[in-house]
């Protein structure tokens, strides 16, 4: 899930989480320290009280040392009457106990200071000793407890408020920090094959984003140059290749019609003309691929009934198939309406059907099935024959790749690659959909409506 | 017709000139764009055969300037780039026809012939050769009261032959014009389809219309 979070959310979440941890630790520390200080102060007050009491006892003649039975409340200074006090003699005998203690005794308290409860009320007990007696003084801890509670509550209440404001600040900061990246993304999105001359706007601050933009712009520069070279190549090559072909074509035509050319020579010239035509066609395929690579393939998409295109291609395929004893089965709807470039669709179909004949076995079957289920036009071309080995399947759409490593089978090895590129240029796809025992199937999908 | 050939490849220009002369025209050659423009504006030509890709001044530019000078000369563009945008641009600029390189000389001559007629022929709905008629809309043929139906390719092939009765079409030209793209079984395809047309048209007749011209190709002609 964390993978789907945007960088902005991640920054905010991290900032808030780490701040809250720091806050909680800090608050807990403060709380513990304040509590410690308050208890220490109380202990100091208990200490003072004890010293005062001992001094009083020393100064008071006729005090508890002599007349134990008469040791009563009146020996306790007014200021200490809200404390709980218990006095024990040298042997542990009870000399005095505040009335408010009732039956509770403080005598079990360990030396030094400790906490305990009197009637469910938290108290701090200090134990002090002089030569003749042991003094227990207890003070109310309620106030400190209330202070602790209030402080804790205040921290708890502050936490969400602080957290929320941190989150908001974090969001704003992240937004500010990432805004240049958003701008880079937007600008980069507009740089397509059609607008490779555009560059990313360079931010004013010479920071990390500036460096990123500089690197990206340099990359786009190189991309544009190589793209231009590819475009120029396809235009130049077109001219450079087709001019000699034209000379050949026209020259052979002239030779064919010259009176000096007799029958046998005419046959030879006709053969040569066929080869020129072949070379022209190969050149055209290569140039078409070069244009595809340069992103300059122009499709002339028109709403049309492709049935005619299918009929023509099937007509050829059937003719070739019959010659090799292959049965052709075709199932296609009466109309095949689509927004497509009929010339390019012809190339795709012709290549698929030619392959299906070429890689078929003698006496085999060839199936063409067309289904129009908007938004797709689906064409399945299947043929009997040797399946394509799994390790070769990934390569059959590569240029100059031949389906079977059978040198006897003629072909340029451009057909499937070109067919796939043309299908993709239409916004469709061409895939090997089946390669089973004695059956190979290709599925062509073309969008019915141009997008 | 006085024809100005504007083509920077000398051999191609020479072949074109020879062929045009052979067809009874008076050709003249210009090798670069500027020369061509001067000659075209100065001379009285009926037709320009313009290469698109020329040194110094492109074919489109020449056409534009010629049209700007209100010359009513006809123009056929030759281009290496069989691209849609070129074709559209050429026709928008006032080219009368367009031929992608490489082309069959016979096709160029046929197109020049078509442009040369003072009144362009009405688009025909029915083609006739002897007692065979082909309806271009219904794609059906009649011969001696017998109705014949054709497959897509058979029809395209027959239509091409019947447009120019008597002309010999080489196998290569038939391939180029009916199939457009190269097939690995070109030659065989042409033979098979000619064979089918023969069966459908000539089998029950004493006077065959489709003829094989040895070492040259095929033609359709009423004997």
XYZ file of C-alpha atoms in Angstrom, chain A residues 5-438:
434
model
C 1.147 6.745 -1.678
C 2.311 9.917 -3.336
C 5.649 11.370 -2.335
C 3.773 14.321 -0.872
C 1.652 12.126 1.429
C 4.721 10.157 2.431
C 6.567 13.308 3.442
C 3.601 14.582 5.431
C 3.029 11.226 7.131
C 6.677 10.851 8.029
C 6.915 14.420 9.337
C 3.793 14.073 11.458
C 4.729 10.645 12.790
C 8.258 11.642 13.762
C 7.066 14.917 15.332
C 4.452 13.097 17.358
C 7.017 10.593 18.646
C 9.311 13.456 19.657
C 6.402 15.302 21.276
C 5.225 12.264 23.239
C 8.722 11.494 24.474
C 9.289 15.156 25.379
C 5.957 15.485 27.156
C 6.495 12.281 29.104
C 9.962 13.473 30.135
C 8.666 16.862 31.214
C 5.843 15.234 33.125
C 8.174 12.861 34.963
C 10.606 15.653 35.791
C 7.951 18.006 37.128
C 6.502 15.200 39.187
C 9.921 14.392 40.608
C 10.563 18.039 41.501
C 7.159 18.366 43.240
C 7.765 15.241 45.321
C 11.247 16.415 46.228
C 9.838 19.730 47.427
C 7.259 17.932 49.536
C 9.985 15.761 51.023
C 11.959 18.903 51.880
C 8.888 20.349 53.604
C 8.395 17.111 55.591
C 12.042 17.300 56.598
C 11.614 20.899 57.812
C 8.463 19.883 59.701
C 10.315 17.047 61.441
C 13.226 19.268 62.409
C 10.804 21.837 63.791
C 9.007 19.195 65.813
C 12.237 17.773 67.247
C 13.386 21.282 68.148
C 10.059 21.953 69.862
C 10.394 18.735 71.839
C 13.927 19.676 72.910
C 12.857 23.131 73.980
C 9.705 22.017 75.701
C 10.383 21.054 79.193
C 8.006 18.507 80.575
C 7.542 17.139 77.117
C 6.784 13.643 76.091
C 10.078 12.360 77.465
C 8.883 12.811 80.997
C 5.165 12.644 80.893
C 4.216 10.268 78.121
C 0.617 10.023 79.083
C 0.172 13.725 78.717
C 1.606 13.891 75.241
C -1.345 15.200 73.261
C -2.353 17.306 70.328
C -1.314 20.479 71.984
C 2.378 19.640 71.501
C 1.861 19.745 67.778
C 2.240 23.198 66.240
C -0.871 24.514 64.503
C 0.877 24.610 61.190
C 1.430 20.841 61.352
C -2.045 19.832 62.381
C -3.103 19.026 58.823
C -0.335 16.406 58.624
C -0.661 12.919 59.918
C 1.812 12.350 62.673
C 2.778 9.310 64.651
C 5.479 9.143 67.320
C 7.094 5.989 68.535
C 9.455 5.511 71.455
C 12.887 3.985 71.292
C 11.454 0.492 71.569
C 8.682 1.035 69.174
C 6.016 1.895 71.761
C 3.387 4.277 70.529
C 3.773 7.737 72.044
C 1.374 9.679 69.946
C -0.866 9.287 66.888
C -2.915 12.010 65.218
C -6.605 11.549 65.702
C -7.189 11.792 62.004
C -5.188 8.587 61.559
C -7.799 6.648 63.511
C -6.658 3.009 63.670
C -4.254 3.281 60.813
C -0.658 3.115 61.785
C 2.300 4.606 59.950
C 4.741 2.464 61.876
C 5.415 0.039 59.022
C 6.794 2.756 56.747
C 10.390 2.113 55.640
C 13.124 4.580 56.580
C 13.364 7.640 54.373
C 10.399 8.663 52.251
C 7.710 6.439 50.791
C 4.172 6.534 49.395
C 1.165 4.876 50.938
C -2.542 5.343 51.383
C -4.592 6.502 54.362
C -8.288 5.851 53.983
C -7.784 5.557 50.236
C -5.980 8.854 50.078
C -2.453 8.937 48.643
C 0.092 10.305 51.111
C 3.824 10.803 51.343
C 5.349 9.448 54.520
C 8.682 10.579 55.942
C 10.372 8.673 58.755
C 12.761 10.637 61.024
C 14.657 9.467 64.032
C 16.166 11.182 67.014
C 17.959 9.602 69.965
C 14.752 8.954 71.849
C 12.030 8.596 69.335
C 10.983 7.845 65.791
C 8.722 10.328 64.006
C 6.395 9.497 61.143
C 4.968 12.448 59.270
C 2.614 11.998 56.314
C 1.523 14.724 53.905
C -1.319 14.733 51.447
C -0.191 13.762 47.904
C -3.598 14.654 46.418
C -2.468 17.991 45.118
C 0.557 16.591 43.386
C -1.555 13.808 41.913
C -4.073 16.366 40.669
C -1.236 18.385 39.168
C 0.135 15.288 37.460
C -3.288 14.439 36.093
C -3.938 17.928 34.809
C -0.551 18.173 33.202
C -1.014 14.790 31.515
C -4.441 15.822 30.343
C -3.083 19.074 28.965
C -0.428 17.189 27.034
C -2.982 14.722 25.697
C -5.255 17.533 24.607
C -2.419 19.445 22.976
C -1.184 16.414 21.039
C -3.934 16.213 18.388
C -3.917 19.987 17.973
C -0.161 20.057 17.520
C -0.321 16.983 15.294
C -2.969 18.519 13.075
C -1.137 21.799 12.720
C 2.064 19.867 11.950
C 0.234 17.909 9.298
C -1.112 21.073 7.707
C 2.248 22.797 7.791
C 3.893 19.653 6.454
C 1.399 19.453 3.638
C 1.970 23.038 2.709
C 5.739 22.617 2.870
C 5.633 19.421 0.844
C 3.377 21.076 -1.690
C 5.766 24.003 -1.977
C 8.787 21.757 -2.216
C 7.228 19.410 -4.773
C 5.530 22.017 -6.909
C 8.553 22.371 -9.209
C 8.498 18.596 -9.715
C 4.822 18.757 -10.667
C 5.649 21.466 -13.154
C 8.474 19.377 -14.602
C 6.098 16.416 -14.928
C 3.475 18.527 -16.680
C 5.985 20.074 -19.043
C 7.617 16.710 -19.789
C 4.186 15.268 -20.575
C 3.762 17.794 -23.364
C 7.025 16.792 -25.001
C 5.950 14.102 -27.448
C 7.262 12.974 -30.804
C 5.242 15.801 -32.303
C 6.727 18.515 -30.046
C 10.267 17.381 -29.347
C 11.496 20.966 -29.673
C 9.873 21.910 -26.354
C 12.086 22.130 -23.255
C 11.346 22.059 -19.554
C 11.194 25.484 -17.913
C 14.291 25.981 -15.733
C 13.419 26.940 -12.171
C 14.991 30.159 -10.866
C 16.540 28.593 -7.772
C 19.718 26.648 -8.506
C 18.667 23.695 -6.375
C 18.234 19.931 -6.905
C 15.224 20.501 -9.174
C 17.293 22.823 -11.308
C 19.897 20.100 -11.751
C 17.195 17.541 -12.595
C 15.700 19.851 -15.208
C 19.120 20.513 -16.710
C 19.818 16.792 -17.033
C 16.371 16.115 -18.508
C 16.703 18.938 -20.996
C 20.062 17.599 -22.128
C 18.412 14.203 -22.611
C 15.593 15.725 -24.644
C 18.179 17.529 -26.736
C 19.880 14.270 -27.639
C 16.514 12.600 -28.207
C 15.452 15.349 -30.570
C 18.688 15.093 -32.529
C 18.494 11.332 -32.988
C 14.799 11.622 -33.790
C 15.525 14.214 -36.454
C 18.182 11.945 -37.879
C 15.688 9.104 -38.036
C 13.152 11.354 -39.759
C 15.747 12.635 -42.201
C 16.883 9.092 -42.847
C 13.422 7.942 -43.819
C 12.979 10.876 -46.203
C 16.503 10.728 -47.665
C 16.556 6.963 -47.936
C 13.212 7.086 -49.652
C 14.601 9.398 -52.322
C 17.998 7.738 -52.552
C 16.607 4.240 -52.881
C 13.716 4.947 -55.133
C 15.571 6.982 -57.725
C 17.832 4.127 -58.876
C 14.841 1.792 -58.694
C 12.945 4.150 -60.996
C 15.834 4.246 -63.428
C 15.970 0.435 -63.401
C 12.238 0.120 -63.820
C 11.961 2.586 -66.656
C 15.156 1.357 -68.323
C 13.940 -2.261 -68.294
C 10.567 -1.101 -69.626
C 12.345 0.653 -72.469
C 14.429 -2.451 -73.169
C 11.310 -4.594 -73.189
C 9.691 -2.454 -75.840
C 12.756 -2.004 -78.022
C 12.631 -3.882 -81.343
C 16.082 -5.353 -80.695
C 14.746 -7.406 -77.794
C 13.633 -10.861 -78.907
C 11.452 -13.428 -77.183
C 13.926 -15.112 -74.848
C 15.425 -11.773 -73.890
C 11.978 -10.415 -73.171
C 11.383 -13.237 -70.716
C 14.647 -12.403 -68.999
C 13.765 -8.704 -68.841
C 10.366 -9.605 -67.406
C 12.101 -11.633 -64.707
C 14.281 -8.630 -63.925
C 11.219 -6.396 -63.771
C 9.719 -8.765 -61.243
C 12.867 -8.538 -59.160
C 12.756 -4.735 -59.325
C 9.192 -4.869 -58.129
C 10.255 -7.152 -55.314
C 13.082 -4.826 -54.333
C 10.707 -1.870 -54.483
C 8.295 -3.613 -52.198
C 11.020 -4.528 -49.721
C 12.256 -0.936 -49.822
C 8.761 0.275 -49.130
C 8.413 -2.061 -46.143
C 11.735 -0.860 -44.746
C 10.809 2.769 -45.257
C 7.448 2.163 -43.643
C 9.227 0.693 -40.619
C 11.633 3.634 -40.582
C 8.660 5.993 -40.538
C 7.064 4.016 -37.735
C 10.321 4.260 -35.765
C 10.529 7.983 -36.399
C 6.932 8.326 -35.190
C 5.973 9.719 -38.565
C 3.637 7.068 -39.850
C 0.616 8.795 -41.295
C -2.539 6.765 -41.193
C -5.357 7.760 -43.492
C -8.161 6.573 -41.255
C -11.564 6.760 -42.838
C -14.851 5.201 -41.855
C -15.095 2.301 -44.283
C -16.379 -1.194 -44.849
C -13.298 -3.385 -44.592
C -15.205 -6.335 -46.023
C -13.827 -5.491 -49.452
C -10.250 -5.520 -48.137
C -10.870 -8.884 -46.503
C -12.422 -10.266 -49.687
C -9.442 -9.263 -51.792
C -6.923 -10.697 -49.352
C -8.948 -13.888 -48.965
C -9.206 -14.170 -52.717
C -5.399 -14.214 -52.975
C -4.938 -16.487 -49.983
C -7.480 -18.973 -51.315
C -5.726 -19.046 -54.659
C -2.334 -19.719 -53.136
C -3.796 -22.161 -50.598
C -5.584 -24.213 -53.259
C -2.315 -24.679 -55.086
C -0.885 -26.373 -52.008
C -3.956 -28.430 -51.155
C -4.785 -26.285 -48.128
C -8.434 -25.864 -47.140
C -9.380 -22.300 -46.319
C -12.312 -21.621 -44.027
C -13.469 -18.077 -43.486
C -16.230 -16.724 -41.307
C -16.825 -13.013 -41.504
C -19.791 -10.687 -41.115
C -21.455 -9.148 -44.174
C -20.115 -5.728 -43.241
C -16.955 -4.865 -41.334
C -17.356 -1.188 -40.497
C -14.355 0.526 -38.928
C -12.386 3.739 -38.946
C -9.168 2.420 -40.398
C -6.593 2.923 -43.112
C -7.623 0.282 -45.673
C -4.197 0.258 -47.334
C -2.442 -0.501 -44.055
C -5.047 -3.073 -43.014
C -4.408 -4.797 -46.350
C -0.713 -5.047 -45.463
C -1.516 -6.560 -42.063
C -3.946 -9.112 -43.489
C -1.781 -10.003 -46.440
C 1.162 -10.699 -44.168
C -0.901 -12.796 -41.772
C -2.521 -14.832 -44.532
C 0.735 -15.302 -46.414
C 2.354 -16.604 -43.240
C -0.578 -18.917 -42.624
C -0.061 -20.470 -46.062
C 3.717 -20.428 -45.907
C 4.039 -22.168 -42.555
C 1.200 -24.585 -43.232
C 1.678 -28.197 -44.079
C 0.528 -29.628 -47.390
C -3.135 -30.581 -47.167
C -3.572 -28.549 -43.985
C -6.197 -26.022 -42.896
C -6.312 -22.227 -42.738
C -8.975 -20.398 -40.735
C -9.903 -16.738 -40.794
C -12.494 -15.580 -38.324
C -13.657 -11.974 -38.005
C -15.786 -10.723 -35.137
C -16.961 -7.186 -34.609
C -17.648 -6.577 -30.936
C -17.273 -2.823 -30.394
C -14.974 -1.272 -29.446
C -12.887 -4.023 -31.054
C -12.648 -5.656 -34.406
C -11.105 -9.056 -33.785
C -9.467 -11.104 -36.494
C -8.140 -14.565 -35.777
C -5.940 -16.203 -38.384
C -5.068 -19.800 -37.615
C -3.286 -22.481 -39.539
C -2.237 -26.059 -39.113
C 1.458 -26.692 -38.979
C 4.369 -27.056 -36.654
C 3.906 -25.080 -33.436
C 6.385 -22.338 -32.676
C 8.905 -23.427 -30.048
C 8.381 -21.567 -26.760
C 11.834 -19.995 -26.870
C 11.138 -18.611 -30.350
C 7.720 -17.120 -29.560
C 9.137 -13.927 -28.100
C 11.190 -13.319 -31.242
C 8.731 -13.889 -34.064
C 7.738 -10.215 -34.145
C 11.350 -9.095 -34.404
C 12.611 -7.784 -37.723
C 14.237 -10.264 -40.041
C 13.049 -13.042 -37.773
C 11.666 -16.109 -39.487
C 8.998 -18.157 -37.756
C 10.750 -21.433 -38.335
C 14.434 -21.730 -38.840
C 13.657 -23.314 -42.181
C 15.745 -21.783 -44.916
C 13.551 -23.302 -47.588
C 10.739 -20.948 -46.689
C 11.055 -17.688 -48.570
C 10.389 -14.312 -47.045
C 12.015 -11.168 -45.816
C 11.169 -11.645 -42.168
C 9.669 -8.173 -42.029
C 6.037 -9.171 -42.416
C 5.013 -9.848 -38.815
C 7.017 -6.949 -37.456
C 5.401 -4.576 -39.922
C 1.953 -6.036 -39.316
C 2.302 -5.534 -35.579
C 3.562 -1.952 -35.951
C 0.665 -1.107 -38.235
C -1.830 -2.700 -35.848
C -0.364 -0.645 -33.011
C -0.417 2.518 -35.095
C -4.161 1.937 -35.352
C -4.319 1.667 -31.548
C -4.696 -2.102 -31.807
C -2.511 -5.126 -31.200
C -1.291 -8.246 -32.940
C -0.373 -11.266 -30.872
C 0.480 -14.900 -31.174
C -2.567 -16.332 -29.421
C -2.139 -20.038 -29.983
C 0.732 -22.388 -30.560
C -0.452 -25.890 -29.879
C 0.110 -29.226 -31.478
C -0.417 -28.692 -35.222
